[in-house]
Amino acid sequence: MFDRLKQAFQSIATAVKQKELTDEELDKALFSFQISLTESDVGQRVAESLAREVQASLSGAKVDRSADLSEVVGEKLSAVLGEAFAKAGTVDLVGNIKEKRKSGEPYSILFLGINGTGKTTTVAKVANRLKKSDLSVVCAAGDTHRPGAIEQLTEHADRLGVKVVSQRYGADPAAVGRDGILYAKAHHSDCLLIDSAGRMQTNQNLMEEMAKIVRVVKPDFRLFVADALTGNDAVSQAELFNEHVGFDGAVLTKADADVRGGAALSIVYSTGKPVLFLGVGQGYDDLVPFDSAKFLGSLLKAA
Ligand code: GDP
């Protein structure tokens, strides 16, 4: 997993290792560093910004030219990324749900993302995970646009023994979410998972629809679902949703495939929001907590 991104970090180290550090050489190393990052699916703007940060700290510091430059670069990079991941923080969903339940109210999670990213599957995986933590779960079929979306969610939920609140196709998704809240309250459920529509991310109506669900339902958590295989697109989608709707954390699906890792790094660095889970397959148990320390450690060790 993430082999391409590890290679990118290795190539930075090699580029710097093989040269004596002058400003010009540093520029060159950082330029090739940016290209390697971009090839590893780190967004262009993120790569440039990271390079700027690393350069600013290096040119400001007194670097012994005989020093191990791969270590110097590695440490700066580690510091910059470590700070970004630390700022994004971590989320204890189960803990948060239990805390909210003390007030007698269900905890609601709105799933956001573009069609095909694995949103509905992730709703099912999260339901499965929460059930295994002895929490009761209800789902709301908030994608009232895509033909088959309600049946797809219902099929997953039936297999997991979870109730789905739904209306007809074309219904207002915010009303479906509100119904879900009412049902979850009436049945003393711990948590409500709300699926949502995900047609083209550039569709202004979609952003308005999502913003309306947020206004009406006031979810406790907005979970953005991104397909790690789409690399740069996943990052642009994250930026768009973050700007127009806002989200509190992300899930990166399809991390079981040959994923370069840049999407995880870029989403955290550019939105400041944490990645909570990685989707690592099509089964309900194929959802693993994202360990940022391990992720960064393995990248930087590779360098
Ligand atoms: P949605 O349109 O965003 O709701 O996407 P779906 O949940 O229907 O998922 C689209 C496809 O991606 C389905 O075939 C899923 O089985 C598959 N999928 C979802 N998550 C993962 C994952 O983590 N790994 C793999 N390999 N496939 C996944």
GROMACS .gro file of C-alpha atoms and ligand atoms in nm:
model
  331
    1MET     CA    1   0.000   0.000   0.000
    2PHE     CA    2   0.121   0.356  -0.073
    3ASP     CA    3   0.434   0.227  -0.251
    4ARG     CA    4   0.438   0.509  -0.508
    5LEU     CA    5   0.438   0.771  -0.238
    6LYS     CA    6   0.719   0.592  -0.055
    7GLN     CA    7   0.917   0.596  -0.379
    8ALA     CA    8   0.861   0.971  -0.406
    9PHE     CA    9   1.008   1.021  -0.062
   10GLN     CA   10   1.301   0.796  -0.151
   11SER     CA   11   1.370   1.003  -0.461
   12ILE     CA   12   1.380   1.326  -0.260
   13ALA     CA   13   1.633   1.171  -0.028
   14THR     CA   14   1.843   1.047  -0.321
   15ALA     CA   15   1.829   1.382  -0.501
   16VAL     CA   16   1.949   1.565  -0.195
   17LYS     CA   17   2.198   1.297  -0.090
   18GLN     CA   18   2.380   1.313  -0.420
   19LYS     CA   19   2.442   1.687  -0.416
   20GLU     CA   20   2.608   1.949  -0.209
   21LEU     CA   21   2.344   2.184  -0.083
   22THR     CA   22   2.339   2.526  -0.245
   23ASP     CA   23   2.028   2.739  -0.284
   24GLU     CA   24   2.015   2.648  -0.650
   25GLU     CA   25   2.051   2.278  -0.575
   26LEU     CA   26   1.790   2.303  -0.304
   27ASP     CA   27   1.553   2.461  -0.557
   28LYS     CA   28   1.626   2.176  -0.795
   29ALA     CA   29   1.578   1.910  -0.527
   30LEU     CA   30   1.253   2.067  -0.420
   31PHE     CA   31   1.135   2.090  -0.778
   32SER     CA   32   1.194   1.719  -0.837
   33PHE     CA   33   1.041   1.658  -0.495
   34GLN     CA   34   0.726   1.837  -0.613
   35ILE     CA   35   0.712   1.631  -0.930
   36SER     CA   36   0.753   1.306  -0.735
   37LEU     CA   37   0.480   1.410  -0.495
   38THR     CA   38   0.246   1.501  -0.779
   39GLU     CA   39   0.315   1.162  -0.939
   40SER     CA   40   0.215   1.006  -0.609
   41ASP     CA   41  -0.124   1.178  -0.629
   42VAL     CA   42  -0.040   1.463  -0.397
   43GLY     CA   43  -0.234   1.760  -0.538
   44GLN     CA   44  -0.028   2.015  -0.731
   45ARG     CA   45  -0.105   2.301  -0.496
   46VAL     CA   46  -0.039   2.082  -0.193
   47ALA     CA   47   0.299   1.971  -0.335
   48GLU     CA   48   0.397   2.333  -0.404
   49SER     CA   49   0.288   2.445  -0.064
   50LEU     CA   50   0.474   2.161   0.108
   51ALA     CA   51   0.788   2.241  -0.092
   52ARG     CA   52   0.758   2.609   0.003
   53GLU     CA   53   0.727   2.520   0.370
   54VAL     CA   54   1.023   2.283   0.362
   55GLN     CA   55   1.233   2.536   0.169
   56ALA     CA   56   1.141   2.820   0.405
   57SER     CA   57   1.252   2.620   0.708
   58LEU     CA   58   1.569   2.495   0.538
   59SER     CA   59   1.689   2.825   0.399
   60GLY     CA   60   1.623   2.989   0.733
   61ALA     CA   61   1.828   2.730   0.918
   62LYS     CA   62   2.206   2.701   0.928
   63VAL     CA   63   2.269   2.374   0.754
   64ASP     CA   64   2.610   2.216   0.776
   65ARG     CA   65   2.698   2.132   0.418
   66SER     CA   66   2.872   1.816   0.528
   67ALA     CA   67   2.563   1.709   0.720
   68ASP     CA   68   2.353   1.419   0.604
   69LEU     CA   69   2.117   1.622   0.386
   70SER     CA   70   1.866   1.342   0.348
   71GLU     CA   71   1.827   1.356   0.724
   72VAL     CA   72   1.792   1.734   0.723
   73VAL     CA   73   1.524   1.724   0.455
   74GLY     CA   74   1.357   1.422   0.615
   75GLU     CA   75   1.337   1.596   0.950
   76LYS     CA   76   1.188   1.914   0.806
   77LEU     CA   77   0.940   1.720   0.603
   78SER     CA   78   0.855   1.510   0.904
   79ALA     CA   79   0.800   1.824   1.111
   80VAL     CA   80   0.579   1.993   0.850
   81LEU     CA   81   0.365   1.686   0.789
   82GLY     CA   82   0.359   1.587   1.155
   83GLU     CA   83   0.225   1.931   1.242
   84ALA     CA   84  -0.046   1.911   0.973
   85PHE     CA   85  -0.161   1.568   1.094
   86ALA     CA   86  -0.145   1.676   1.459
   87LYS     CA   87  -0.354   1.985   1.384
   88ALA     CA   88  -0.615   1.772   1.206
   89GLY     CA   89  -0.633   1.560   1.522
   90THR     CA   90  -0.811   1.230   1.569
   91VAL     CA   91  -1.174   1.135   1.620
   92ASP     CA   92  -1.314   0.874   1.856
   93LEU     CA   93  -1.651   0.813   1.693
   94VAL     CA   94  -1.765   0.547   1.941
   95GLY     CA   95  -1.665   0.770   2.234
   96ASN     CA   96  -1.847   1.067   2.080
   97ILE     CA   97  -2.162   0.861   2.021
   98LYS     CA   98  -2.163   0.736   2.381
   99GLU     CA   99  -2.112   1.091   2.508
  100LYS     CA  100  -2.406   1.224   2.303
  101ARG     CA  101  -2.628   0.938   2.419
  102LYS     CA  102  -2.597   1.065   2.775
  103SER     CA  103  -2.822   1.352   2.660
  104GLY     CA  104  -3.077   1.096   2.537
  105GLU     CA  105  -3.033   1.207   2.174
  106PRO     CA  106  -2.908   0.990   1.886
  107TYR     CA  107  -2.572   1.080   1.729
  108SER     CA  108  -2.610   1.153   1.359
  109ILE     CA  109  -2.349   1.107   1.089
  110LEU     CA  110  -2.403   1.248   0.740
  111PHE     CA  111  -2.206   1.071   0.466
  112LEU     CA  112  -2.094   1.298   0.183
  113GLY     CA  113  -1.921   1.220  -0.144
  114ILE     CA  114  -1.946   1.165  -0.516
  115ASN     CA  115  -2.127   0.863  -0.667
  116GLY     CA  116  -1.908   0.560  -0.709
  117THR     CA  117  -1.659   0.649  -0.438
  118GLY     CA  118  -1.800   0.377  -0.212
  119LYS     CA  119  -2.027   0.594   0.002
  120THR     CA  120  -2.315   0.346   0.043
  121THR     CA  121  -2.075   0.059   0.109
  122THR     CA  122  -1.900   0.275   0.370
  123VAL     CA  123  -2.233   0.352   0.540
  124ALA     CA  124  -2.278  -0.026   0.573
  125LYS     CA  125  -1.920  -0.079   0.694
  126VAL     CA  126  -1.957   0.193   0.959
  127ALA     CA  127  -2.294   0.048   1.067
  128ASN     CA  128  -2.127  -0.292   1.103
  129ARG     CA  129  -1.839  -0.144   1.303
  130LEU     CA  130  -2.070   0.049   1.538
  131LYS     CA  131  -2.292  -0.256   1.590
  132LYS     CA  132  -1.981  -0.450   1.691
  133SER     CA  133  -1.922  -0.181   1.955
  134ASP     CA  134  -2.269  -0.264   2.091
  135LEU     CA  135  -2.427   0.051   1.953
  136SER     CA  136  -2.772   0.047   1.792
  137VAL     CA  137  -2.780   0.193   1.442
  138VAL     CA  138  -3.047   0.327   1.206
  139CYS     CA  139  -2.981   0.434   0.845
  140ALA     CA  140  -3.158   0.702   0.642
  141ALA     CA  141  -3.171   0.666   0.263
  142GLY     CA  142  -3.086   1.026   0.176
  143ASP     CA  143  -2.992   0.958  -0.187
  144THR     CA  144  -3.335   1.003  -0.339
  145HIS     CA  145  -3.191   1.076  -0.686
  146ARG     CA  146  -2.986   0.779  -0.806
  147PRO     CA  147  -3.210   0.493  -0.928
  148GLY     CA  148  -3.148   0.190  -0.709
  149ALA     CA  149  -2.977   0.384  -0.429
  150ILE     CA  150  -3.254   0.321  -0.174
  151GLU     CA  151  -3.267  -0.053  -0.256
  152GLN     CA  152  -2.886  -0.078  -0.240
  153LEU     CA  153  -2.874   0.071   0.109
  154THR     CA  154  -3.173  -0.139   0.219
  155GLU     CA  155  -3.002  -0.458   0.096
  156HIS     CA  156  -2.688  -0.383   0.299
  157ALA     CA  157  -2.894  -0.286   0.603
  158ASP     CA  158  -3.106  -0.603   0.583
  159ARG     CA  159  -2.791  -0.814   0.583
  160LEU     CA  160  -2.665  -0.627   0.887
  161GLY     CA  161  -3.001  -0.629   1.066
  162VAL     CA  162  -3.029  -0.250   1.060
  163LYS     CA  163  -3.349  -0.049   1.000
  164VAL     CA  164  -3.359   0.193   0.703
  165VAL     CA  165  -3.578   0.501   0.705
  166SER     CA  166  -3.670   0.601   0.349
  167GLN     CA  167  -3.916   0.791   0.136
  168ARG     CA  168  -3.989   0.773  -0.238
  169TYR     CA  169  -3.740   0.877  -0.508
  170GLY     CA  170  -3.749   1.251  -0.568
  171ALA     CA  171  -3.832   1.325  -0.204
  172ASP     CA  172  -3.643   1.599  -0.022
  173PRO     CA  173  -3.329   1.437   0.130
  174ALA     CA  174  -3.343   1.682   0.421
  175ALA     CA  175  -3.692   1.549   0.503
  176VAL     CA  176  -3.557   1.192   0.490
  177GLY     CA  177  -3.280   1.292   0.732
  178ARG     CA  178  -3.533   1.453   0.964
  179ASP     CA  179  -3.751   1.139   0.953
  180GLY     CA  180  -3.439   0.940   1.040
  181ILE     CA  181  -3.373   1.158   1.345
  182LEU     CA  182  -3.735   1.123   1.460
  183TYR     CA  183  -3.725   0.744   1.415
  184ALA     CA  184  -3.390   0.711   1.594
  185LYS     CA  185  -3.518   0.925   1.883
  186ALA     CA  186  -3.846   0.733   1.911
  187HIS     CA  187  -3.661   0.399   1.912
  188HIS     CA  188  -3.381   0.516   2.144
  189SER     CA  189  -3.119   0.432   1.881
  190ASP     CA  190  -2.762   0.533   1.952
  191CYS     CA  191  -2.672   0.646   1.605
  192LEU     CA  192  -2.823   0.753   1.273
  193LEU     CA  193  -2.621   0.712   0.951
  194ILE     CA  194  -2.751   0.930   0.667
  195ASP     CA  195  -2.659   0.840   0.310
  196SER     CA  196  -2.675   1.125   0.059
  197ALA     CA  197  -2.673   1.189  -0.314
  198GLY     CA  198  -2.347   1.227  -0.501
  199ARG     CA  199  -2.396   1.330  -0.858
  200MET     CA  200  -2.119   1.541  -1.019
  201GLN     CA  201  -1.922   1.741  -0.766
  202THR     CA  202  -1.938   2.050  -0.985
  203ASN     CA  203  -2.316   2.045  -0.970
  204GLN     CA  204  -2.416   2.352  -0.774
  205ASN     CA  205  -2.752   2.192  -0.688
  206LEU     CA  206  -2.578   1.905  -0.515
  207MET     CA  207  -2.381   2.143  -0.294
  208GLU     CA  208  -2.699   2.336  -0.213
  209GLU     CA  209  -2.884   2.014  -0.137
  210MET     CA  210  -2.606   1.897   0.097
  211ALA     CA  211  -2.593   2.236   0.267
  212LYS     CA  212  -2.971   2.213   0.320
  213ILE     CA  213  -2.946   1.868   0.479
  214VAL     CA  214  -2.680   2.005   0.713
  215ARG     CA  215  -2.901   2.305   0.804
  216VAL     CA  216  -3.209   2.091   0.866
  217VAL     CA  217  -3.060   1.780   1.026
  218LYS     CA  218  -2.762   1.944   1.201
  219PRO     CA  219  -2.560   1.623   1.192
  220ASP     CA  220  -2.312   1.567   1.472
  221PHE     CA  221  -2.052   1.455   1.220
  222ARG     CA  222  -2.010   1.507   0.846
  223LEU     CA  223  -1.802   1.223   0.704
  224PHE     CA  224  -1.658   1.280   0.359
  225VAL     CA  225  -1.599   0.965   0.152
  226ALA     CA  226  -1.324   0.977  -0.111
  227ASP     CA  227  -1.201   0.712  -0.351
  228ALA     CA  228  -0.824   0.687  -0.304
  229LEU     CA  229  -0.790   0.549  -0.656
  230THR     CA  230  -0.901   0.881  -0.804
  231GLY     CA  231  -0.597   1.057  -0.653
  232ASN     CA  232  -0.603   1.423  -0.743
  233ASP     CA  233  -0.978   1.418  -0.806
  234ALA     CA  234  -1.036   1.297  -0.452
  235VAL     CA  235  -0.846   1.601  -0.327
  236SER     CA  236  -1.040   1.849  -0.544
  237GLN     CA  237  -1.366   1.688  -0.430
  238ALA     CA  238  -1.258   1.717  -0.067
  239GLU     CA  239  -1.172   2.085  -0.114
  240LEU     CA  240  -1.505   2.152  -0.285
  241PHE     CA  241  -1.717   1.978  -0.021
  242ASN     CA  242  -1.513   2.137   0.255
  243GLU     CA  243  -1.569   2.482   0.111
  244HIS     CA  244  -1.940   2.450   0.028
  245VAL     CA  245  -2.077   2.207   0.285
  246GLY     CA  246  -1.797   2.153   0.535
  247PHE     CA  247  -1.694   1.817   0.675
  248ASP     CA  248  -1.538   1.691   0.996
  249GLY     CA  249  -1.340   1.392   0.878
  250ALA     CA  250  -1.281   1.164   0.582
  251VAL     CA  251  -1.277   0.799   0.481
  252LEU     CA  252  -1.051   0.689   0.197
  253THR     CA  253  -1.198   0.389   0.017
  254LYS     CA  254  -1.027   0.136  -0.211
  255ALA     CA  255  -0.698   0.165  -0.024
  256ASP     CA  256  -0.663  -0.209  -0.085
  257ALA     CA  257  -0.581  -0.135  -0.449
  258ASP     CA  258  -0.247   0.000  -0.566
  259VAL     CA  259  -0.290   0.330  -0.389
  260ARG     CA  260  -0.017   0.592  -0.388
  261GLY     CA  261  -0.109   0.753  -0.058
  262GLY     CA  262  -0.098   1.107  -0.185
  263ALA     CA  263  -0.474   1.151  -0.148
  264ALA     CA  264  -0.460   1.089   0.229
  265LEU     CA  265  -0.172   1.331   0.271
  266SER     CA  266  -0.331   1.598   0.050
  267ILE     CA  267  -0.676   1.583   0.208
  268VAL     CA  268  -0.534   1.626   0.557
  269TYR     CA  269  -0.286   1.896   0.452
  270SER     CA  270  -0.529   2.099   0.239
  271THR     CA  271  -0.851   2.070   0.442
  272GLY     CA  272  -0.704   2.031   0.790
  273LYS     CA  273  -0.951   1.745   0.852
  274PRO     CA  274  -0.846   1.401   0.970
  275VAL     CA  275  -0.878   1.074   0.782
  276LEU     CA  276  -1.066   0.838   1.015
  277PHE     CA  277  -1.073   0.513   0.822
  278LEU     CA  278  -0.940   0.337   0.515
  279GLY     CA  279  -1.170   0.115   0.312
  280VAL     CA  280  -0.968  -0.195   0.225
  281GLY     CA  281  -1.213  -0.418   0.040
  282GLN     CA  282  -1.575  -0.483  -0.041
  283GLY     CA  283  -1.669  -0.675   0.276
  284TYR     CA  284  -1.833  -0.515   0.579
  285ASP     CA  285  -1.525  -0.576   0.793
  286ASP     CA  286  -1.296  -0.411   0.538
  287LEU     CA  287  -1.274  -0.079   0.719
  288VAL     CA  288  -0.964  -0.007   0.925
  289PRO     CA  289  -0.882   0.295   1.142
  290PHE     CA  290  -0.632   0.525   0.971
  291ASP     CA  291  -0.315   0.540   1.177
  292SER     CA  292  -0.149   0.870   1.084
  293ALA     CA  293   0.164   0.805   1.292
  294LYS     CA  294   0.218   0.474   1.116
  295PHE     CA  295   0.139   0.632   0.776
  296LEU     CA  296   0.390   0.916   0.825
  297GLY     CA  297   0.644   0.687   0.986
  298SER     CA  298   0.642   0.449   0.692
  299LEU     CA  299   0.675   0.734   0.439
  300LEU     CA  300   0.961   0.901   0.620
  301LYS     CA  301   1.139   0.575   0.695
  302ALA     CA  302   1.128   0.509   0.320
  303ALA     CA  303   1.311   0.839   0.267
  304GDP     P1  304  -2.147   0.496  -0.400
  304GDP     O1  305  -2.200   0.522  -0.538
  304GDP     O2  306  -2.049   0.602  -0.360
  304GDP     O3  307  -2.251   0.473  -0.298
  304GDP     O4  308  -2.055   0.366  -0.414
  304GDP     P2  309  -2.083   0.215  -0.373
  304GDP     O5  310  -2.090   0.201  -0.225
  304GDP     O6  311  -2.196   0.162  -0.454
  304GDP     O7  312  -1.946   0.148  -0.417
  304GDP     C1  313  -1.902   0.147  -0.552
  304GDP     C2  314  -1.816   0.022  -0.574
  304GDP     O8  315  -1.696   0.033  -0.499
  304GDP     C3  316  -1.883  -0.106  -0.525
  304GDP     O9  317  -1.855  -0.209  -0.617
  304GDP     C4  318  -1.815  -0.135  -0.391
  304GDP    O10  319  -1.813  -0.272  -0.359
  304GDP     C5  320  -1.675  -0.083  -0.419
  304GDP     N1  321  -1.603  -0.044  -0.297
  304GDP     C6  322  -1.646   0.039  -0.198
  304GDP     N2  323  -1.549   0.051  -0.104
  304GDP     C7  324  -1.444  -0.025  -0.144
  304GDP     C8  325  -1.312  -0.053  -0.089
  304GDP    O11  326  -1.271  -0.003   0.018
  304GDP     N3  327  -1.233  -0.137  -0.162
  304GDP     C9  328  -1.274  -0.194  -0.279
  304GDP     N4  329  -1.189  -0.273  -0.343
  304GDP     N5  330  -1.395  -0.168  -0.334
  304GDP    C10  331  -1.479  -0.086  -0.267
   0.00000   0.00000   0.00000
